[in-house]
C-alpha positions as a Python dict, from the first residue, in 0.01 Angstrom:
ca = {
    (1, 'M'): (0, 0, 0),
    (2, 'K'): (258, 203, -206),
    (3, 'K'): (650, 106, -217),
    (4, 'F'): (887, 329, -273),
    (5, 'E'): (1248, 200, -403),
    (6, 'T'): (1418, 509, -295),
    (7, 'T'): (1427, 805, -30),
    (8, 'E'): (1412, 1035, -238),
    (9, 'A'): (1073, 867, -456),
    (10, 'L'): (913, 897, -72),
    (11, 'V'): (1023, 1249, -29),
    (12, 'N'): (897, 1358, -395),
    (13, 'Y'): (586, 1173, -331),
    (14, 'S'): (481, 1305, -27),
    (15, 'A'): (545, 1654, -149),
    (16, 'T'): (270, 1609, -380),
    (17, 'A'): (-2, 1585, 21),
    (18, 'E'): (163, 1979, -7),
    (19, 'Q'): (-130, 2266, 26),
    (20, 'K'): (-416, 2015, 37),
    (21, 'T'): (-686, 1979, 312),
    (22, 'F'): (-735, 1615, 453),
    (23, 'R'): (-1052, 1640, 337),
    (24, 'E'): (-920, 1655, -60),
    (25, 'L'): (-699, 1334, 46),
    (26, 'C'): (-952, 1118, 239),
    (27, 'K'): (-1084, 849, 46),
    (28, 'N'): (-1284, 605, 305),
    (29, 'K'): (-1470, 893, 536),
    (30, 'R'): (-1258, 805, 833),
    (31, 'T'): (-1418, 988, 1111),
    (32, 'V'): (-1145, 1225, 1314),
    (33, 'H'): (-1055, 1182, 1601),
    (34, 'K'): (-709, 1196, 1813),
    (35, 'G'): (-467, 1073, 1609),
    (36, 'G'): (-733, 1016, 1301),
    (37, 'L'): (-554, 1277, 1036),
    (38, 'G'): (-262, 1089, 1107),
    (39, 'H'): (-454, 786, 951),
    (40, 'I'): (-572, 952, 717),
    (41, 'I'): (-223, 1025, 574),
    (42, 'E'): (-146, 667, 643),
    (43, 'E'): (-436, 515, 481),
    (44, 'S'): (-578, 741, 277),
    (45, 'F'): (-201, 854, 140),
    (46, 'F'): (22, 564, 155),
    (47, 'G'): (-231, 288, 142),
    (48, 'Y'): (-93, 119, 458),
    (49, 'T'): (-264, -2, 713),
    (50, 'I'): (-212, 109, 1044),
    (51, 'N'): (4, -96, 1274),
    (52, 'S'): (241, -1, 1597),
    (53, 'N'): (529, -222, 1474),
    (54, 'K'): (865, -155, 1663),
    (55, 'E'): (999, -112, 1316),
    (56, 'A'): (969, 253, 1141),
    (57, 'D'): (664, 286, 866),
    (58, 'F'): (898, 279, 574),
    (59, 'K'): (1133, -19, 706),
    (60, 'E'): (1263, -15, 402),
    (61, 'L'): (1440, 318, 360),
    (62, 'G'): (1449, 341, 761),
    (63, 'I'): (1203, 657, 810),
    (64, 'E'): (894, 723, 1050),
    (65, 'L'): (603, 896, 907),
    (66, 'K'): (459, 1150, 1205),
    (67, 'V'): (206, 1431, 1120),
    (68, 'T'): (191, 1722, 1341),
    (69, 'P'): (61, 2096, 1362),
    (70, 'I'): (177, 2410, 1337),
    (71, 'K'): (13, 2750, 1468),
    (72, 'L'): (47, 3116, 1323),
    (73, 'N'): (93, 3302, 1626),
    (74, 'K'): (-99, 3695, 1663),
    (75, 'N'): (278, 3831, 1599),
    (76, 'G'): (266, 3640, 1265),
    (77, 'S'): (519, 3394, 1367),
    (78, 'L'): (475, 3022, 1353),
    (79, 'S'): (506, 2758, 1620),
    (80, 'A'): (454, 2348, 1711),
    (81, 'K'): (142, 2307, 1870),
    (82, 'E'): (259, 2036, 2076),
    (83, 'R'): (539, 1804, 2116),
    (84, 'L'): (584, 1503, 1879),
    (85, 'V'): (526, 1201, 2034),
    (86, 'L'): (709, 932, 1938),
    (87, 'N'): (707, 576, 2056),
    (88, 'I'): (547, 406, 2366),
    (89, 'I'): (882, 308, 2630),
    (90, 'N'): (906, -51, 2762),
    (91, 'Y'): (1057, 6, 3034),
    (92, 'M'): (1136, -322, 3117),
    (93, 'E'): (1351, -361, 2788),
    (94, 'E'): (1474, -12, 2707),
    (95, 'Y'): (1723, 25, 2985),
    (96, 'Q'): (1883, -259, 2865),
    (97, 'Q'): (1996, -102, 2525),
    (98, 'T'): (2276, 108, 2366),
    (99, 'F'): (2147, 473, 2207),
    (100, 'Y'): (2164, 277, 1849),
    (101, 'T'): (2023, -39, 1927),
    (102, 'S'): (1731, 136, 2135),
    (103, 'S'): (1402, 150, 2054),
    (104, 'F'): (1405, 520, 1991),
    (105, 'W'): (1689, 478, 1774),
    (106, 'Q'): (1528, 174, 1547),
    (107, 'K'): (1210, 388, 1524),
    (108, 'N'): (1297, 721, 1464),
    (109, 'E'): (1649, 830, 1316),
    (110, 'K'): (1457, 953, 1047),
    (111, 'L'): (1111, 1167, 1013),
    (112, 'L'): (872, 1201, 743),
    (113, 'L'): (724, 1508, 851),
    (114, 'F'): (384, 1608, 772),
    (115, 'F'): (309, 1994, 927),
    (116, 'Y'): (-45, 2098, 885),
    (117, 'L'): (-186, 2448, 969),
    (118, 'W'): (-386, 2407, 1307),
    (119, 'Q'): (-686, 2692, 1348),
    (120, 'D'): (-918, 2726, 1584),
    (121, 'K'): (-1243, 2684, 1510),
    (122, 'T'): (-1205, 2511, 1177),
    (123, 'D'): (-1304, 2133, 1054),
    (124, 'S'): (-1017, 1932, 1125),
    (125, 'L'): (-1026, 1761, 800),
    (126, 'D'): (-1027, 2122, 654),
    (127, 'F'): (-664, 2194, 814),
    (128, 'T'): (-410, 2220, 503),
    (129, 'I'): (-75, 2030, 514),
    (130, 'T'): (153, 2333, 456),
    (131, 'K'): (486, 2160, 449),
    (132, 'T'): (660, 1818, 386),
    (133, 'Y'): (1016, 1753, 519),
    (134, 'L'): (1265, 1443, 601),
    (135, 'H'): (1403, 1565, 922),
    (136, 'T'): (1783, 1427, 1016),
    (137, 'F'): (1928, 1483, 1378),
    (138, 'S'): (2227, 1728, 1299),
    (139, 'E'): (2522, 1589, 1524),
    (140, 'E'): (2507, 1886, 1741),
    (141, 'D'): (2132, 1812, 1808),
    (142, 'L'): (2269, 1422, 1811),
    (143, 'L'): (2483, 1452, 2099),
    (144, 'I'): (2218, 1664, 2340),
    (145, 'I'): (1933, 1401, 2234),
    (146, 'Q'): (2238, 1139, 2356),
    (147, 'N'): (2231, 1289, 2645),
    (148, 'D'): (1901, 1309, 2710),
    (149, 'W'): (1831, 923, 2661),
    (150, 'K'): (2064, 858, 2881),
    (151, 'I'): (1941, 1032, 3154),
    (152, 'I'): (1566, 907, 3068),
    (153, 'T'): (1706, 535, 3075),
    (154, 'T'): (1912, 600, 3406),
    (155, 'K'): (1649, 700, 3580),
    (156, 'I'): (1415, 361, 3443),
    (157, 'K'): (1770, 150, 3556),
    (158, 'N'): (1714, 312, 3916),
    (159, 'G'): (1320, 188, 3973),
    (160, 'E'): (1229, 564, 3890),
    (161, 'A'): (1078, 578, 3608),
    (162, 'H'): (758, 687, 3784),
    (163, 'L'): (972, 1008, 3849),
    (164, 'L'): (1028, 1059, 3472),
    (165, 'S'): (984, 1467, 3386),
    (166, 'E'): (1009, 1622, 3052),
    (167, 'G'): (1196, 1917, 3237),
    (168, 'D'): (1451, 1645, 3341),
    (169, 'T'): (1620, 1668, 2964),
    (170, 'S'): (1699, 1896, 2703),
    (171, 'Y'): (1554, 1836, 2321),
    (172, 'L'): (1433, 1473, 2390),
    (173, 'G'): (1139, 1432, 2642),
    (174, 'A'): (975, 1139, 2830),
    (175, 'A'): (627, 1210, 2789),
    (176, 'T'): (307, 1065, 2988),
    (177, 'K'): (104, 859, 2718),
    (178, 'G'): (-193, 666, 2711),
    (179, 'A'): (-596, 737, 2762),
    (180, 'N'): (-567, 866, 3062),
    (181, 'A'): (-302, 993, 3328),
    (182, 'S'): (-376, 601, 3499),
    (183, 'T'): (-220, 436, 3244),
    (184, 'L'): (34, 269, 3460),
    (185, 'R'): (317, -23, 3374),
    (186, 'E'): (565, -195, 3553),
    (187, 'Q'): (918, -125, 3590),
    (188, 'P'): (1246, -213, 3671),
    (189, 'N'): (1376, -252, 4015),
    (190, 'S'): (1086, -83, 4170),
    (191, 'P'): (780, -234, 4275),
    (192, 'I'): (597, 146, 4198),
    (193, 'L'): (384, 154, 3904),
    (194, 'A'): (473, 417, 3661),
    (195, 'K'): (262, 612, 3442),
    (196, 'Q'): (338, 508, 3051),
    (197, 'R'): (509, 725, 2872),
    (198, 'A'): (652, 808, 2540),
    (199, 'Y'): (970, 962, 2386),
    (200, 'S'): (839, 1326, 2231),
    (201, 'L'): (1029, 1568, 2092),
    (202, 'K'): (959, 1900, 2323),
    (203, 'A'): (722, 2141, 2189),
    (204, 'S'): (1008, 2387, 2156),
    (205, 'Y'): (1251, 2164, 2009),
    (206, 'M'): (925, 2143, 1714),
    (207, 'T'): (883, 2533, 1708),
    (208, 'A'): (1266, 2586, 1679),
    (209, 'L'): (1304, 2346, 1363),
    (210, 'V'): (969, 2450, 1206),
    (211, 'R'): (1097, 2851, 1222),
    (212, 'T'): (1461, 2698, 1096),
    (213, 'L'): (1245, 2574, 782),
    (214, 'V'): (1112, 2894, 729),
    (215, 'D'): (1419, 3130, 758),
    (216, 'P'): (1712, 2926, 863),
    (217, 'S'): (1890, 3216, 984),
    (218, 'Q'): (1642, 3294, 1267),
    (219, 'L'): (1860, 3117, 1556),
    (220, 'T'): (2211, 3127, 1617),
    (221, 'K'): (2432, 2866, 1811),
    (222, 'F'): (2673, 2922, 2155),
    (223, 'T'): (2771, 2572, 2150),
    (224, 'T'): (3010, 2343, 1852),
    (225, 'K'): (3043, 1984, 1855),
    (226, 'D'): (3350, 1964, 2034),
    (227, 'Q'): (3217, 2126, 2372),
    (228, 'L'): (2906, 1892, 2341),
    (229, 'K'): (3108, 1587, 2284),
    (230, 'R'): (3289, 1620, 2680),
    (231, 'L'): (2990, 1791, 2827),
    (232, 'S'): (2609, 1838, 2843),
    (233, 'L'): (2428, 2181, 2740),
    (234, 'P'): (2371, 2286, 3095),
    (235, 'E'): (2739, 2232, 3192),
    (236, 'I'): (2907, 2432, 2849),
    (237, 'L'): (2599, 2703, 2967),
    (238, 'Q'): (2727, 2707, 3353),
    (239, 'N'): (3135, 2689, 3274),
    (240, 'K'): (3058, 3031, 3095),
    (241, 'F'): (2923, 3209, 3329),
    (242, 'K'): (3165, 3048, 3596),
    (243, 'P'): (3399, 3310, 3593),
    (244, 'L'): (3213, 3607, 3613),
    (245, 'Q'): (3127, 3528, 3988),
    (246, 'G'): (3174, 3805, 4244),
    (247, 'M'): (3183, 4051, 3921),
    (248, 'K'): (2996, 4410, 3947),
    (249, 'L'): (2715, 4421, 3704),
    (250, 'E'): (2933, 4738, 3524),
    (251, 'D'): (3236, 4526, 3466),
    (252, 'I'): (3099, 4281, 3323),
    (253, 'A'): (2978, 4476, 3056),
    (254, 'T'): (3294, 4602, 3040),
    (255, 'T'): (3479, 4291, 3015),
    (256, 'Y'): (3260, 4176, 2727),
    (257, 'D'): (3195, 4467, 2513),
    (258, 'I'): (2820, 4472, 2663),
    (259, 'K'): (2563, 4832, 2611),
    (260, 'L'): (2355, 4799, 2901),
    (261, 'S'): (2052, 4951, 2846),
    (262, 'N'): (1689, 4942, 3046),
    (263, 'A'): (1661, 4747, 3361),
    (264, 'K'): (1451, 4441, 3180),
    (265, 'S'): (1660, 4421, 2878),
    (266, 'R'): (1982, 4366, 3109),
    (267, 'V'): (1961, 4016, 3153),
    (268, 'P'): (1930, 3910, 2766),
    (269, 'Q'): (2204, 4160, 2661),
    (270, 'L'): (2376, 4006, 2943),
    (271, 'V'): (2359, 3648, 2888),
    (272, 'S'): (2391, 3633, 2483),
    (273, 'G'): (2700, 3915, 2586),
    (274, 'V'): (2892, 3670, 2791),
    (275, 'L'): (2780, 3370, 2540),
    (276, 'G'): (2962, 3574, 2265),
    (277, 'I'): (2678, 3620, 2021),
    (278, 'K'): (2536, 4010, 2094),
    (279, 'G'): (2223, 4167, 2012),
    (280, 'T'): (2080, 3840, 1978),
    (281, 'K'): (1765, 3769, 2161),
    (282, 'L'): (1777, 3447, 2402),
    (283, 'E'): (1494, 3319, 2238),
    (284, 'N'): (1675, 3319, 1903),
    (285, 'I'): (1940, 3140, 2056),
    (286, 'E'): (1884, 2794, 1912),
    (287, 'E'): (2013, 2500, 2180),
    (288, 'F'): (1751, 2753, 2414),
    (289, 'A'): (1466, 2762, 2152),
    (290, 'K'): (1505, 2384, 2083),
    (291, 'A'): (1526, 2281, 2503),
    (292, 'N'): (1293, 2548, 2603),
    (293, 'Y'): (1556, 2687, 2885),
    (294, 'R'): (1376, 3035, 3013),
    (295, 'F'): (1505, 3302, 3187),
    (296, 'K'): (1452, 3500, 3527),
    (297, 'T'): (1650, 3739, 3736),
    (298, 'I'): (1686, 3701, 4108),
    (299, 'R'): (1870, 4017, 4272),
    (300, 'L'): (1889, 3930, 4666),
    (301, 'E'): (1932, 4176, 4938),
    (302, 'Q'): (2274, 4249, 5102),
    (303, 'N'): (2183, 3984, 5402),
    (304, 'G'): (2060, 3744, 5112),
    (305, 'S'): (1628, 3791, 5144),
    (306, 'M'): (1479, 3851, 4848),
    (307, 'K'): (1212, 4187, 4859),
    (308, 'E'): (942, 4026, 4604),
    (309, 'H'): (804, 3674, 4499),
    (310, 'M'): (889, 3572, 4142),
    (311, 'S'): (652, 3634, 3895),
    (312, 'F'): (540, 3443, 3569),
    (313, 'P'): (246, 3485, 3305),
    (314, 'Q'): (-73, 3655, 3379),
    (315, 'I'): (-305, 3367, 3437),
    (316, 'D'): (-626, 3288, 3170),
    (317, 'F'): (-898, 3219, 3398),
    (318, 'N'): (-1113, 3103, 3160),
    (319, 'E'): (-865, 2819, 3057),
    (320, 'W'): (-763, 2735, 3435),
    (321, 'Y'): (-1199, 2689, 3446),
    (322, 'H'): (-1219, 2444, 3160),
    (323, 'T'): (-863, 2261, 3131),
    (324, 'P'): (-788, 1961, 3386),
    (325, 'F'): (-480, 2007, 3564),
    (326, 'E'): (-262, 1766, 3323),
    (327, 'D'): (-382, 1960, 3037),
    (328, 'S'): (-323, 2306, 3154),
    (329, 'S'): (-115, 2562, 3063),
    (330, 'L'): (-18, 2544, 3409),
    (331, 'F'): (125, 2197, 3402),
    (332, 'E'): (320, 2268, 3110),
    (333, 'M'): (541, 2539, 3182),
    (334, 'F'): (678, 2310, 3467),
    (335, 'E'): (664, 2024, 3338),
    (336, 'A'): (904, 2049, 3025),
    (337, 'T'): (1062, 2421, 3105),
    (338, 'T'): (1390, 2432, 3219),
    (339, 'W'): (1469, 2773, 3425),
    (340, 'V'): (1788, 2943, 3468),
    (341, 'F'): (1805, 3145, 3715),
    (342, 'V'): (2047, 3487, 3678),
    (343, 'I'): (2147, 3581, 4070),
    (344, 'F'): (2270, 3899, 4118),
    (345, 'A'): (2316, 4025, 4510),
    (346, 'K'): (2390, 4384, 4654),
    (347, 'D'): (2723, 4467, 4775),
    (348, 'E'): (2798, 4678, 5116),
    (349, 'S'): (2795, 4947, 4888),
    (350, 'E'): (2497, 4815, 4709),
    (351, 'Q'): (2619, 4814, 4371),
    (352, 'L'): (2493, 4467, 4190),
    (353, 'Y'): (2715, 4232, 4181),
    (354, 'F'): (2695, 3861, 3945),
    (355, 'K'): (2633, 3589, 4222),
    (356, 'D'): (2578, 3244, 3981),
    (357, 'L'): (2319, 3081, 3730),
    (358, 'V'): (2130, 2817, 3832),
    (359, 'L'): (1940, 2584, 3619),
    (360, 'W'): (1653, 2433, 3791),
    (361, 'H'): (1323, 2216, 3675),
    (362, 'M'): (1047, 2134, 3932),
    (363, 'P'): (1026, 1788, 4043),
    (364, 'K'): (763, 1544, 3905),
    (365, 'Q'): (645, 1483, 4279),
    (366, 'L'): (580, 1823, 4328),
    (367, 'I'): (401, 1868, 4012),
    (368, 'D'): (238, 1587, 4133),
    (369, 'T'): (145, 1685, 4432),
    (370, 'T'): (145, 2081, 4580),
    (371, 'L'): (91, 2222, 4226),
    (372, 'R'): (-172, 2025, 4112),
    (373, 'D'): (-332, 2050, 4465),
    (374, 'F'): (-288, 2437, 4381),
    (375, 'Y'): (-419, 2438, 4042),
    (376, 'D'): (-714, 2212, 4175),
    (377, 'T'): (-825, 2416, 4448),
    (378, 'T'): (-841, 2737, 4241),
    (379, 'Q'): (-1060, 2568, 4006),
    (380, 'Q'): (-1277, 2477, 4270),
    (381, 'I'): (-1293, 2866, 4419),
    (382, 'L'): (-1361, 2950, 4000),
    (383, 'H'): (-1599, 2696, 3983),
    (384, 'N'): (-1796, 2799, 4276),
    (385, 'G'): (-1745, 3144, 4212),
    (386, 'V'): (-1482, 3395, 4314),
    (387, 'S'): (-1563, 3612, 4638),
    (388, 'V'): (-1433, 3949, 4589),
    (389, 'T'): (-1434, 4226, 4922),
    (390, 'P'): (-1401, 4560, 4920),
    (391, 'T'): (-1156, 4713, 5086),
    (392, 'K'): (-962, 5067, 5160),
    (393, 'R'): (-684, 4941, 5006),
    (394, 'G'): (-884, 4812, 4685),
    (395, 'N'): (-1014, 4432, 4706),
    (396, 'R'): (-951, 4147, 4836),
    (397, 'N'): (-1065, 3773, 4691),
    (398, 'N'): (-1028, 3422, 4820),
    (399, 'L'): (-794, 3326, 4568),
    (400, 'P'): (-495, 3080, 4681),
    (401, 'N'): (-270, 3363, 4828),
    (402, 'A'): (101, 3377, 4980),
    (403, 'K'): (38, 3168, 5285),
    (404, 'F'): (-193, 2903, 5113),
    (405, 'N'): (138, 2621, 5051),
    (406, 'G'): (445, 2796, 5066),
    (407, 'V'): (521, 2705, 4696),
    (408, 'C'): (313, 2947, 4500),
    (409, 'H'): (25, 3151, 4509),
    (410, 'I'): (-174, 3386, 4294),
    (411, 'R'): (-186, 3792, 4312),
    (412, 'S'): (-241, 4083, 4087),
    (413, 'K'): (-71, 4181, 3838),
    (414, 'A'): (-174, 4482, 3681),
    (415, 'R'): (-88, 4840, 3504),
    (416, 'D'): (-335, 4982, 3745),
    (417, 'G'): (-706, 4909, 3943),
    (418, 'K'): (-838, 4986, 3566),
    (419, 'D'): (-642, 4708, 3426),
    (420, 'T'): (-927, 4439, 3457),
    (421, 'V'): (-1015, 4066, 3370),
    (422, 'T'): (-1362, 3947, 3390),
    (423, 'L'): (-1349, 3574, 3585),
    (424, 'P'): (-1614, 3301, 3437),
    (425, 'C'): (-1836, 3389, 3751),
    (426, 'G'): (-1904, 3751, 3630),
    (427, 'A'): (-1685, 3888, 3871),
    (428, 'T'): (-1425, 4174, 3772),
    (429, 'I'): (-1089, 4171, 3974),
    (430, 'T'): (-745, 4267, 3847),
    (431, 'K'): (-549, 4079, 3610),
    (432, 'Q'): (-368, 3803, 3822),
    (433, 'S'): (-42, 3570, 3751),
    (434, 'F'): (88, 3315, 3905),
    (435, 'W'): (408, 3390, 4148),
    (436, 'L'): (652, 3148, 4334),
    (437, 'N'): (722, 3240, 4664),
    (438, 'K'): (988, 3406, 4738),
    (439, 'E'): (1106, 3177, 5044),
    (440, 'F'): (1053, 2876, 4806),
    (441, 'I'): (1303, 3077, 4581),
    (442, 'L'): (1565, 3124, 4863),
    (443, 'D'): (1536, 2730, 5001),
    (444, 'L'): (1583, 2603, 4652),
    (445, 'L'): (1914, 2826, 4610),
}
C-alpha cells in the first residue's frame, strides 16, 4: 500500500491517473461489476485492500476516496451520471451523535474524487478518468448540509427511518443502499424495519460540482453565509417571495425592474429578478442546481380552480418497459426533487397576481404506494401490448387516465397528431407525458 505523508503528495499522485483508462491501471484483471471500477483504483492504483472501515480511506490525512461517473449530454454539457453514495447510516447510533462526531463527517470531511467519463455501449474498463479532485465543503455548502443531516437524524430519532426520502433534504440525501430494496435494518423508537440507506450527495449537487470545475463562473449564488446561519434554504427562498403576495404580475416586474417576455419565460425571469440575479437561468443558480429545485407555474381561476393538469417530461416507453420502478427516471424524479410551485391567481378583472410560493416533495409513502402501483400497472400494460382504438377525435388507448387513481395519469402531449412515438409492442401513438391531476395539486395547496 502506498503511503502519503502530505495531502499534496496524495493529490499529485492521483493526478497521474488522469487521461488513463481503467484497463491501463488494472493490474489484477479484476472482473468489473458494480463498484468494480472503484476497486481497481483502490487495489491497483493505490495498492490497498478493500475494506469497510469507519475511518476515511486515507485516515492519516482524513481523506475518503470516491470513484464516480460523469456523462456528456447532447447539448455538450457535462453532468453527474448518478448520486455519490457515501457511508451506510447506522440508525441505532447516528442519531445520538453531533454533526461533527457523526459517521458522515468522520468519513467524508474531505473527498478525493476520481471522475471518469461514462459512455454508452463501451466496455467499463475502457472508461477514461478525466479528472481527479480533492473536494472540501465550502462554508455555505456545509451550513446547508448540516441542516440536511439534522433533518435525517431527527426522523431517525423519531422512529421514522422508514419514511426517509431524498426529497426531504437539499444537498445531503439518504439513499437506499443494499443488494435490493428489501434490505432492512432496525431503527430506534419504532418496531418498523427500515430500508438500509447511505448518506449521499445528490446527483444534482455532483452535477453542479462538475460544471463548476469546468467553468467556475457558470453558477451564481443567491444566499449569503449570514442568511444560512439563521435560516434553511427553503426559508430563505420563501422569505424572498413573501412581500410579493397579492401583487399583480406587472407591478412585480416594475418594482424589481424585470423585463417580462413570452409566457414560457416569465416565471424564470420573475424568480431570478426577485432574487436579485437578473439574466440568470434558474438552472444556473447554484443553490437550485445543487438541491435539485425545479419550478412549476400554477394558475388559479377566480374561483380557485385549475384549468389544466400539471405536465412533466415526455415518457420514454422503452425505459418504462424494461426498468424496475426503483431504477426508473420517474422514481428518481420524485424521490430526489423538490418542486417549487409559483402560484398565480386571477382577480375580478382577470389580471394575474402572485398568490404564494410552495415547496413540495412527494412523500415517501405516496411514492411507495400510489406512484409504484401506477408505474407497475403501466409497465404491465406495455408488456401485454397497448390497446389503441380509433375514435372520431383521434385514437384512444388503455394507459392509466385521469380517473385511474386521483393522483397521476398518462395523456398526450404532442405538437399535433403526426408527433408520434412507437411503443415496444409496435403500436404507434401520439407522444405521451406523465401528469399530476389538477385535483391532487389543489388538495396540496
